[in-house]
CSV table of N, CA and C in Angstrom, one decimal:
chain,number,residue,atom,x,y,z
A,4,UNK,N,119.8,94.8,95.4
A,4,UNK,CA,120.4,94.0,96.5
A,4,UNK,C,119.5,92.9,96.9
A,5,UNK,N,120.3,91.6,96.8
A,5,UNK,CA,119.4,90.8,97.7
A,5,UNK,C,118.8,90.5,99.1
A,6,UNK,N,117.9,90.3,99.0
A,6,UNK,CA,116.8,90.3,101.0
A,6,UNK,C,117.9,89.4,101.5
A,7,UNK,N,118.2,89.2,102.9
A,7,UNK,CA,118.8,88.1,103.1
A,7,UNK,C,118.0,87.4,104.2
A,8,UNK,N,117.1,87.7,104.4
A,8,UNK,CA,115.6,87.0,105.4
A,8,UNK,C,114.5,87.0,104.4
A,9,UNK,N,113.7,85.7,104.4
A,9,UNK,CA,112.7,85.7,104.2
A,9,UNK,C,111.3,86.5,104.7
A,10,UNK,N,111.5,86.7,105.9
A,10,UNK,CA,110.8,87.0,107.0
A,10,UNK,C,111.2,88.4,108.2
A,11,UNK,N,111.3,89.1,108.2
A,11,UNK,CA,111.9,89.9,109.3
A,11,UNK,C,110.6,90.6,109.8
A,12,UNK,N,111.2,90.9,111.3
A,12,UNK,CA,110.0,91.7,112.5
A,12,UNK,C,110.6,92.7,112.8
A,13,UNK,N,109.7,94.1,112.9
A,13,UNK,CA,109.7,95.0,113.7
A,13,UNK,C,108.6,95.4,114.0
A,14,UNK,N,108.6,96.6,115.2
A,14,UNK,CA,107.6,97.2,115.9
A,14,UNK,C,107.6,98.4,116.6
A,15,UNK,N,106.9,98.8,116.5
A,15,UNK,CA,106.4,100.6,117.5
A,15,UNK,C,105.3,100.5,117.7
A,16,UNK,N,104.9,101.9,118.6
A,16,UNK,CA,104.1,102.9,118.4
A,16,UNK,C,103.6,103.4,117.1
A,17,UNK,N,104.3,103.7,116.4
A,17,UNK,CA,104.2,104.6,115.3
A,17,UNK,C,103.5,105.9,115.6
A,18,UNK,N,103.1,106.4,116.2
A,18,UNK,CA,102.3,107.7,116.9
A,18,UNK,C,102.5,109.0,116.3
A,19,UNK,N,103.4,109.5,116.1
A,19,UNK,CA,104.2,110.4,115.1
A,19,UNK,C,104.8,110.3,114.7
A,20,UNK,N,104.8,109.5,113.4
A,20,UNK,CA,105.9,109.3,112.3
A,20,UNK,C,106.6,110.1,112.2
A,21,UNK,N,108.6,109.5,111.7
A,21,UNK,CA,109.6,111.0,112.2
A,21,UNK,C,110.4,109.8,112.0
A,22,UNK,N,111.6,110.5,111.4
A,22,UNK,CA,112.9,109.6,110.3
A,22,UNK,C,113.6,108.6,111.1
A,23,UNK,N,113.2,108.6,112.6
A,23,UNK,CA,113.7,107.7,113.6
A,23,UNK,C,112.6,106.4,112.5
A,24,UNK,N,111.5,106.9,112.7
A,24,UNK,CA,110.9,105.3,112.4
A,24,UNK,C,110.9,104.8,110.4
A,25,UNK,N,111.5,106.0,110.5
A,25,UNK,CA,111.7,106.0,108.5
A,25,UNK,C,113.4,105.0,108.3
A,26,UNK,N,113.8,105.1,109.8
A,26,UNK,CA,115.3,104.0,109.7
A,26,UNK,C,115.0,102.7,110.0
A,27,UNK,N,114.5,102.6,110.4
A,27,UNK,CA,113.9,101.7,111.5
A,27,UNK,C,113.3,100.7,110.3
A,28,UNK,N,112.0,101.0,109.8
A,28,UNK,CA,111.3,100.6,108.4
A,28,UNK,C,112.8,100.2,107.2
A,29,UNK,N,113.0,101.0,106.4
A,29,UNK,CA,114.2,100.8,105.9
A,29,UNK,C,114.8,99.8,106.1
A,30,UNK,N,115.8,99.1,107.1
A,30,UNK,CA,116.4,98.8,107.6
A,30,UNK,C,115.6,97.4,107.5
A,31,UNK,N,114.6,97.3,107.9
A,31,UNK,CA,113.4,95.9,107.8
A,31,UNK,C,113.4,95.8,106.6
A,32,UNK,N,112.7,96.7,105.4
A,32,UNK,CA,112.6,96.1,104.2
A,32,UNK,C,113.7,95.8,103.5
A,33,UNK,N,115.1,96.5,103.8
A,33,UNK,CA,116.5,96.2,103.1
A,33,UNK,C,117.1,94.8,102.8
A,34,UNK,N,117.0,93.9,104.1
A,34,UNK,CA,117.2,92.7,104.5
A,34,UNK,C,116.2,91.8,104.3
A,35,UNK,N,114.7,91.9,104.4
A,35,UNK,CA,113.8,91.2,104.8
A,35,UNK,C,112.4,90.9,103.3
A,36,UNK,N,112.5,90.0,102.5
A,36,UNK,CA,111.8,90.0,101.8
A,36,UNK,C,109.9,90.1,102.3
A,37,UNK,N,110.0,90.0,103.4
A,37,UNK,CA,108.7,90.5,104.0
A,37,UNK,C,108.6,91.0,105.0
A,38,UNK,N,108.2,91.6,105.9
A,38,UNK,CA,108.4,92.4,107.0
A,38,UNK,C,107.3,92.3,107.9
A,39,UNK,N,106.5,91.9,109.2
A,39,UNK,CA,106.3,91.8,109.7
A,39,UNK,C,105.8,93.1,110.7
A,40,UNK,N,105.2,94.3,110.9
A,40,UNK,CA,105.4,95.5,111.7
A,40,UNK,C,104.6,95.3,112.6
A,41,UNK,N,104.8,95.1,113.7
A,41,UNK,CA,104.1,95.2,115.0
A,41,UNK,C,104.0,96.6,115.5
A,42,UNK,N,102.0,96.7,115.6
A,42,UNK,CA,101.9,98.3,115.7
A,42,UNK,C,101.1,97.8,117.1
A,43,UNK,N,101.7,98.6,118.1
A,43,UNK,CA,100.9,98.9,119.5
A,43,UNK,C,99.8,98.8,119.5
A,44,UNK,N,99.0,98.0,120.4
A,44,UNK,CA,97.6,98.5,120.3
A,44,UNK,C,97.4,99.7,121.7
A,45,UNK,N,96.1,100.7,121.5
A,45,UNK,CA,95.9,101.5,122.0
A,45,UNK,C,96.2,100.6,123.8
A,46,UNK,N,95.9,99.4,124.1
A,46,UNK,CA,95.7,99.1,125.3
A,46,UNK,C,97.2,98.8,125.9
A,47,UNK,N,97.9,98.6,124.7
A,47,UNK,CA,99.1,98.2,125.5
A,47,UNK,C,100.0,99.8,125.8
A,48,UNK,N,99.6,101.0,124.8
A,48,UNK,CA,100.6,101.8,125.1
A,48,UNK,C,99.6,102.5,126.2
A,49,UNK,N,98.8,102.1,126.3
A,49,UNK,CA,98.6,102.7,127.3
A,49,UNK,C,99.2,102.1,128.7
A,50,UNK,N,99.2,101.1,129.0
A,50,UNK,CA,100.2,100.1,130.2
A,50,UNK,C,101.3,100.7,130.1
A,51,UNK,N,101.9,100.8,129.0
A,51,UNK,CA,103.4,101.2,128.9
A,51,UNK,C,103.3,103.1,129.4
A,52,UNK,N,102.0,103.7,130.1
A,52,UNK,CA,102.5,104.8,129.7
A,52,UNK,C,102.6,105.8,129.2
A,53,UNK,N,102.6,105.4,127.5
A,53,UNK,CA,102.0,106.4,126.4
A,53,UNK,C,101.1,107.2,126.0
A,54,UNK,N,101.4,108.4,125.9
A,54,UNK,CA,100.5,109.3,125.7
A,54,UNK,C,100.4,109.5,124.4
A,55,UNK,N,99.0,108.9,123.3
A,55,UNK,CA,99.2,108.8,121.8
A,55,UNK,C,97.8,110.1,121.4
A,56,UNK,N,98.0,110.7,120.6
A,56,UNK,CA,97.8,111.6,119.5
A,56,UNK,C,96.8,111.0,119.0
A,57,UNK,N,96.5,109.3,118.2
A,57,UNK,CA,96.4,108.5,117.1
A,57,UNK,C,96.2,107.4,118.0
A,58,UNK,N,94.3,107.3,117.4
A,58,UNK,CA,94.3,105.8,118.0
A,58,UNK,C,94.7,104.7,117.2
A,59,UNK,N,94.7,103.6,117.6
A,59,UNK,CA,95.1,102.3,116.4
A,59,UNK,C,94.8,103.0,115.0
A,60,UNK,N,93.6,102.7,115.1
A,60,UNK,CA,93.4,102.4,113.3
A,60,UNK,C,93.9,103.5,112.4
A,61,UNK,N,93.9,104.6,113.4
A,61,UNK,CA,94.9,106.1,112.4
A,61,UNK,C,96.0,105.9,112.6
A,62,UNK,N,97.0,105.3,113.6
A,62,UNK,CA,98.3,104.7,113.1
A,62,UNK,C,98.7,103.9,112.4
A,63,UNK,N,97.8,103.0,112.3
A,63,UNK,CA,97.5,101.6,111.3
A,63,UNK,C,97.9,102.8,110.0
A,64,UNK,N,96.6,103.3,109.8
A,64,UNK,CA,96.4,104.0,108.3
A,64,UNK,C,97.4,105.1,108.1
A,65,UNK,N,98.0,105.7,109.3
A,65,UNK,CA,99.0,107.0,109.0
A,65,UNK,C,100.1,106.2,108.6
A,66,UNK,N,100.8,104.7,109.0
A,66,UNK,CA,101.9,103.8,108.6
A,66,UNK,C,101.5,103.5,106.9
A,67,UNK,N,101.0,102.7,106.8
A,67,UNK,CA,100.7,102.3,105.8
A,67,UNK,C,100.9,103.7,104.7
A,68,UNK,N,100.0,104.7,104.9
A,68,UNK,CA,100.9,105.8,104.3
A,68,UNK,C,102.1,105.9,104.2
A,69,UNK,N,102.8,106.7,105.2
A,69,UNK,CA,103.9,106.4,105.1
A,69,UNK,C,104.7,105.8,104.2
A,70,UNK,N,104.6,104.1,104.4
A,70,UNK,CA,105.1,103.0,103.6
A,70,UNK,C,105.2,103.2,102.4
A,71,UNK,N,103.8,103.6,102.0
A,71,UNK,CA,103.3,104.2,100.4
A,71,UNK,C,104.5,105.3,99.6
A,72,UNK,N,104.1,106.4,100.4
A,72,UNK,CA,105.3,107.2,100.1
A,72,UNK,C,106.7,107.6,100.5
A,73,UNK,N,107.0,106.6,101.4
A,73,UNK,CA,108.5,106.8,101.4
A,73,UNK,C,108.9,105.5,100.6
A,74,UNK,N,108.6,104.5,100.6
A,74,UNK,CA,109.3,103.1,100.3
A,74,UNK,C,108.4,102.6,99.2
A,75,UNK,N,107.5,103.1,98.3
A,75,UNK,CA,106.7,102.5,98.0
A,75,UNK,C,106.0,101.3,98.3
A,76,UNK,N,106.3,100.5,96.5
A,76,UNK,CA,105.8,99.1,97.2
A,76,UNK,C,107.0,98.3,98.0
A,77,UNK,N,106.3,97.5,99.3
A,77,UNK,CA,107.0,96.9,99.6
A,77,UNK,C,106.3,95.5,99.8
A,78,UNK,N,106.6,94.3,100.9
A,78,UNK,CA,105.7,93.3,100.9
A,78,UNK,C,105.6,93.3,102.5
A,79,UNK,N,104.5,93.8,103.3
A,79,UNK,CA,104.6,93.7,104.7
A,79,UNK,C,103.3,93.5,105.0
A,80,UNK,N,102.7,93.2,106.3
A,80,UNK,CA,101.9,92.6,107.5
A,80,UNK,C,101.9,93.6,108.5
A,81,UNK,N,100.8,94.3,108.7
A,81,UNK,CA,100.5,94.9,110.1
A,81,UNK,C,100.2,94.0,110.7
A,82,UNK,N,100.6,93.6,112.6
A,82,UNK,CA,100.2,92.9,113.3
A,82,UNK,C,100.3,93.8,114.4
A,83,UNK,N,98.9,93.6,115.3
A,83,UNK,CA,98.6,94.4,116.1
A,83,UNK,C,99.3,93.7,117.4
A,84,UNK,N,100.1,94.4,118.0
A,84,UNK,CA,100.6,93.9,119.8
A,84,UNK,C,100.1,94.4,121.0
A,85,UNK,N,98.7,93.1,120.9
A,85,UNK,CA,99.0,93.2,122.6
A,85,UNK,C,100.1,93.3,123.6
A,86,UNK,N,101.1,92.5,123.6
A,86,UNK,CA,102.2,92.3,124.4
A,86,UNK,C,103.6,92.7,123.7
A,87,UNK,N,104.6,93.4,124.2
A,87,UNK,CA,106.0,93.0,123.6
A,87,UNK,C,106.3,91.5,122.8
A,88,UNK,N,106.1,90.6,122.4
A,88,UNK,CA,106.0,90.0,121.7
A,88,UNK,C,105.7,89.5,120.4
A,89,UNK,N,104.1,89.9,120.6
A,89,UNK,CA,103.8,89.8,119.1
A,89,UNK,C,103.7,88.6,118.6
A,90,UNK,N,103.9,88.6,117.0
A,90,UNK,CA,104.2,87.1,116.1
A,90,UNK,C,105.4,86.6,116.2
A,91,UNK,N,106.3,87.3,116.7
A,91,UNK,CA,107.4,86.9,116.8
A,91,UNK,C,107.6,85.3,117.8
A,92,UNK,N,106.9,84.9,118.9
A,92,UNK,CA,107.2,83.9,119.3
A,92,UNK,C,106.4,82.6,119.2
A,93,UNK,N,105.5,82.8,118.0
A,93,UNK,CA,104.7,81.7,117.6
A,93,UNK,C,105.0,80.9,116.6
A,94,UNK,N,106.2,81.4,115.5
A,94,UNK,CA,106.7,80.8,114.5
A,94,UNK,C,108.0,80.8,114.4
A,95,UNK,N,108.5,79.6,113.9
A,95,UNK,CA,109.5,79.9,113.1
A,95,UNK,C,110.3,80.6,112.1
A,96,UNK,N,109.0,81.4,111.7
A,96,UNK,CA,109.4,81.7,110.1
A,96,UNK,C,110.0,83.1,110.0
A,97,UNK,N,109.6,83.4,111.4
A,97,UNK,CA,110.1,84.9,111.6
A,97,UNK,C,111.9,84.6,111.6
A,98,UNK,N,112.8,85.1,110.9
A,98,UNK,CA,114.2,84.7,110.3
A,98,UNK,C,114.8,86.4,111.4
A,99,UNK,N,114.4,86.9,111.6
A,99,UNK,CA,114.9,88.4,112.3
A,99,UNK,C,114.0,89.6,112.6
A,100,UNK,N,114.3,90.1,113.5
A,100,UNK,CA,114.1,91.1,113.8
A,100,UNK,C,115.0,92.6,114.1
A,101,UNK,N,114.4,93.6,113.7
A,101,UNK,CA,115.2,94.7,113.6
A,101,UNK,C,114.6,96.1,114.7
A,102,UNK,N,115.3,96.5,115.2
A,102,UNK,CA,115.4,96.9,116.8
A,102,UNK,C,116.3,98.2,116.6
A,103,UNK,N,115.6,98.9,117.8
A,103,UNK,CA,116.6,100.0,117.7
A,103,UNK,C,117.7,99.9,119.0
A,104,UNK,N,119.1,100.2,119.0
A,104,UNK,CA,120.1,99.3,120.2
A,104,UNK,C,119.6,99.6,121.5
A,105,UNK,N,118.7,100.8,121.7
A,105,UNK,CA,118.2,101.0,123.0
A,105,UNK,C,116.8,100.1,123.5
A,106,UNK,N,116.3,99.2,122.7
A,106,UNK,CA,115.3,98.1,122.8
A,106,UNK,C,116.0,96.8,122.4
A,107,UNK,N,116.8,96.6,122.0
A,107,UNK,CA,117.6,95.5,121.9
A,107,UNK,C,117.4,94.7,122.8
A,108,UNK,N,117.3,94.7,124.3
A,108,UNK,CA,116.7,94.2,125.3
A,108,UNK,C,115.4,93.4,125.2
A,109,UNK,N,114.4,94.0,125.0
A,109,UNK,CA,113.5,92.9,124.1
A,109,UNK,C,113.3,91.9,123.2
A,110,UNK,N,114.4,92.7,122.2
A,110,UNK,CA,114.5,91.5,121.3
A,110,UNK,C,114.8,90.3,121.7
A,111,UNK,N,115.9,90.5,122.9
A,111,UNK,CA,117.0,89.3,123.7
A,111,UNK,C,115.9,88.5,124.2
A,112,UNK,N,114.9,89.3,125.0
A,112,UNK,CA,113.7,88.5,125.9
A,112,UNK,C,113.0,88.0,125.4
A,113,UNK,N,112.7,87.8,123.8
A,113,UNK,CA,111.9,87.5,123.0
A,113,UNK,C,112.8,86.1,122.3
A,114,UNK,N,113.8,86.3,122.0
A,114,UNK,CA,114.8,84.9,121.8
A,114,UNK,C,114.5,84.3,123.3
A,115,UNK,N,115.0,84.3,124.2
A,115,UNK,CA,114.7,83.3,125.5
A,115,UNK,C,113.4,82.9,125.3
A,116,UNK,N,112.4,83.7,125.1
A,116,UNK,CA,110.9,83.3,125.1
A,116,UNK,C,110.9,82.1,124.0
A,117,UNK,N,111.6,82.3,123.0
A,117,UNK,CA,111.7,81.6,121.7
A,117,UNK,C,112.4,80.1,121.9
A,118,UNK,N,113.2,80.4,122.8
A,118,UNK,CA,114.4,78.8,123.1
A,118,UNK,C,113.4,78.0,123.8
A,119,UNK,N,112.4,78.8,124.6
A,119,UNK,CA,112.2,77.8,125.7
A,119,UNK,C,110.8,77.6,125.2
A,120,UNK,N,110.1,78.0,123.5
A,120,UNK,CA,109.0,77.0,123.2
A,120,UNK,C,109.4,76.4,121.9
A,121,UNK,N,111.0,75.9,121.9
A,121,UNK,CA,111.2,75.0,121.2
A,121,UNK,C,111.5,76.0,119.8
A,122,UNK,N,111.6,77.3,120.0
A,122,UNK,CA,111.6,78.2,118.5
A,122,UNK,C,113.0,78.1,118.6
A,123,UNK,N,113.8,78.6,117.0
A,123,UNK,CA,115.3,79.1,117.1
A,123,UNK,C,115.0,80.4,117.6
A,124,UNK,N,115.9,80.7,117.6
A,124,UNK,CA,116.8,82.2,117.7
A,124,UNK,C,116.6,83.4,116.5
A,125,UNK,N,116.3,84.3,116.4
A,125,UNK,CA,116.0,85.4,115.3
A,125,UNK,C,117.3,86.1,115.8
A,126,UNK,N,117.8,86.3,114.4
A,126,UNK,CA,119.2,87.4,114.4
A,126,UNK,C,118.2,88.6,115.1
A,127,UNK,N,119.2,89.2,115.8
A,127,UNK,CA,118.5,90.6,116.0
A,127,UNK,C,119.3,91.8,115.4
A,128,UNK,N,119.0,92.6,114.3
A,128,UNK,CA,119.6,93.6,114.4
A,128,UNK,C,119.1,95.2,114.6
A,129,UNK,N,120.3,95.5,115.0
A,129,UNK,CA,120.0,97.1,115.6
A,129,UNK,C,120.0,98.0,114.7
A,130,UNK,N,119.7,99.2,114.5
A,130,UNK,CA,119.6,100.5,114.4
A,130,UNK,C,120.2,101.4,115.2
A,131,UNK,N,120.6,102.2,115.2
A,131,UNK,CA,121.1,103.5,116.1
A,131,UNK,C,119.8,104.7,115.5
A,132,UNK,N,119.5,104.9,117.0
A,132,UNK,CA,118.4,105.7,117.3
A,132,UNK,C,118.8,106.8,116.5
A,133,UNK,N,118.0,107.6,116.0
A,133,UNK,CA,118.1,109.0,115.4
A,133,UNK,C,117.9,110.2,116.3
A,134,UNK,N,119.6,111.2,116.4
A,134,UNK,CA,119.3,112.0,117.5
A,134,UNK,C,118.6,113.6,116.5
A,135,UNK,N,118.3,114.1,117.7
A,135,UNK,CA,117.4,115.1,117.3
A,135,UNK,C,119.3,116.3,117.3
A,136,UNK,N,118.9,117.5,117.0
A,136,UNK,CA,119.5,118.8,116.4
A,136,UNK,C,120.5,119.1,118.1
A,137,UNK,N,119.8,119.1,119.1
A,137,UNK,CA,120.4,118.9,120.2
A,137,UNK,C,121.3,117.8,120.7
A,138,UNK,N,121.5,116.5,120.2
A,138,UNK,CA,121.7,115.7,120.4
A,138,UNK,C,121.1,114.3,121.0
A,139,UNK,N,119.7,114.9,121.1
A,139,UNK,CA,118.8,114.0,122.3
A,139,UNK,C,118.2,112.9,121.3
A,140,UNK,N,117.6,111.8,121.7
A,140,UNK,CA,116.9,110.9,120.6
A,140,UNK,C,115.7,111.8,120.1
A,141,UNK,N,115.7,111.8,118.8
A,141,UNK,CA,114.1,111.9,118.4
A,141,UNK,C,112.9,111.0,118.2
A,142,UNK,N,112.5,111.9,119.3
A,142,UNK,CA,111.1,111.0,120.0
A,142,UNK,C,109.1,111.5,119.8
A,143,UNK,N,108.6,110.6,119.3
A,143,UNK,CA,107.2,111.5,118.8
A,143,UNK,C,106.6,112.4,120.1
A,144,UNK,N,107.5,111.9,120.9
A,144,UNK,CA,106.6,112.7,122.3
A,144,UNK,C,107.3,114.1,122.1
A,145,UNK,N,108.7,114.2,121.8
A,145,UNK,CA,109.0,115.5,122.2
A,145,UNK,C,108.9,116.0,120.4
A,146,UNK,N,108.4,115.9,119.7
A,146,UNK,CA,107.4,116.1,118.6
A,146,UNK,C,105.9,116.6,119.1
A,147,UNK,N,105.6,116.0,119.7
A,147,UNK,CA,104.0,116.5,120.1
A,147,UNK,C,104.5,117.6,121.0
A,148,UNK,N,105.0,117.7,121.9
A,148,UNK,CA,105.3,119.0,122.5
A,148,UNK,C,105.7,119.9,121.7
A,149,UNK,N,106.1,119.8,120.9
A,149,UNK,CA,106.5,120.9,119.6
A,149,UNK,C,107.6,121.1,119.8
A,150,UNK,N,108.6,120.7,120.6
A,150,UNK,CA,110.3,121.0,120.9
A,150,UNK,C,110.7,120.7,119.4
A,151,UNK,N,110.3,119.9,119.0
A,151,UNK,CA,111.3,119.6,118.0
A,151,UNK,C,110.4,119.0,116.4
A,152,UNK,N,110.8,118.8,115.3
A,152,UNK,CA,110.1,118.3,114.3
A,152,UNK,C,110.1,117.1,113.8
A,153,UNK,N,110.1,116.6,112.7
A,153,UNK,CA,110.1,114.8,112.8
A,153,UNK,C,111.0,114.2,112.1
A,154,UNK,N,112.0,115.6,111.5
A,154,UNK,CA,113.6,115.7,111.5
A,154,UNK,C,114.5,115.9,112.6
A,155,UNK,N,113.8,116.4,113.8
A,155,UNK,CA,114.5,116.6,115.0
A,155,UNK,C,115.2,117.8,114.9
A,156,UNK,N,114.7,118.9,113.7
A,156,UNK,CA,115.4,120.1,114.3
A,156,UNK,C,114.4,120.6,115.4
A,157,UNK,N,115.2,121.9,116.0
A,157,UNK,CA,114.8,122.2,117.2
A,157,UNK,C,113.5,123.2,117.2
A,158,UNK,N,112.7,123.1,117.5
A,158,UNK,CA,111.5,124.3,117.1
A,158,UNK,C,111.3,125.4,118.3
A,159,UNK,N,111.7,125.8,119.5
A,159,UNK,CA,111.3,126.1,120.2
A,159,UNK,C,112.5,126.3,121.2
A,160,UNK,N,112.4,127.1,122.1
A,160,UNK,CA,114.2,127.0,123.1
A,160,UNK,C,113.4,126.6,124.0
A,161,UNK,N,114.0,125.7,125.3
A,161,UNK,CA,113.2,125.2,126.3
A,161,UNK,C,113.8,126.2,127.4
C-alpha cells in the first residue's frame, strides 16, 4: 500500500503498552512514510495528573520495543513532549496527525496554533479508542490496577 503523508504525528504516554496504542501506531505507520511519536515526558504527565509505572527513558525503550516487534522495521522519531504540542507546530513538514476521536480536541488546538504561526493545517485522523471486555476504554491505568489486561479482558470482578 502506498504512504499517503510524508510525515505523520502521533503521541502518548505510552506507560503500559496495550492494543489501544498498538492501533494508534498502526494507523501512523499505515499512511505516513515517517512517523513522528510524541512520548510524554515524566514532567508533563505529571501536570496532567498521571500516575506512570515507567519513567521516560523505560517508555522511550519499552516503545521502541514494541515497534520492533509488532511492526518491525518502520521509519519513525521519538520526540519528547514537554507540552501538548510537540513538533507538530514548528514545521510544515508534519502532513498529519493521527489521534484517537476522544483527543481529537487537541489535534483541532494544535491546527489553530498552526494557522496563527503562519503553518497549514495537518489532516487529523482518528482512531476509535479500543474498548476493554466490559465495554469501557482500555486504559494503562486500569491495566496497572489489574482490572483488566492489555487486551482489555477482564481480570478481576470489581
Amino acid at each position: 500500500m502506498e504512504k499517503k503523508y510524508n510525515l505523520v504525528a502521533t503521541g502518548g504516554t505510552f506507560d503500559v503498552l496495550h492494543y489501544g496504542h498498538y492501533k494508534l501506531l498502526e494507523r501512523s505507520f499505515e499512511i505516513g512514510e515517517e512517523t513522528i511519536i510524541g512520548l510524554t515526558s515524566d514532567d508533563l504527565a505529571s501536570k496532567l495528573g498521571k500516575t506512570l509505572v515507567n519513567n521516560y527513558f523505560e517508555r522511550k525503550e519499552n516503545l521502541m520495543n514494541f515497534i520492533q516487534e509488532m511492526f518491525g522495521y518502520q521509519k519513525y522519531r521519538i520526540s519528547k513532549l514537554e507540552n501538548y504540542y510537540g513538533p507538530t507546530v514548528i514545521s510544515n513538514d508534519v502532513q498529519a496527525i493521527v489521534t484517537s476521536k476522544e483527543t481529537r480536541p487537541n489535534a483541532v488546538k494544535i491546527n489553530k496554533l498552526r494557522v496563527r504561526k503562519g503553518l497549514s493545517q495537518m489532516k487529523i485522523i482518528s482512531v476509535t479508542m479500543v474498548k476493554a471486555q466490559d465495554g469501557r476504554i482500555l486504559s494503562s491505568k486500569r491495566i496497572r490496577s489489574g482490572e483488566i489486561d492489555k487486551f482489555g479482558n477482564i481480570c478481576k470482578i470489581k
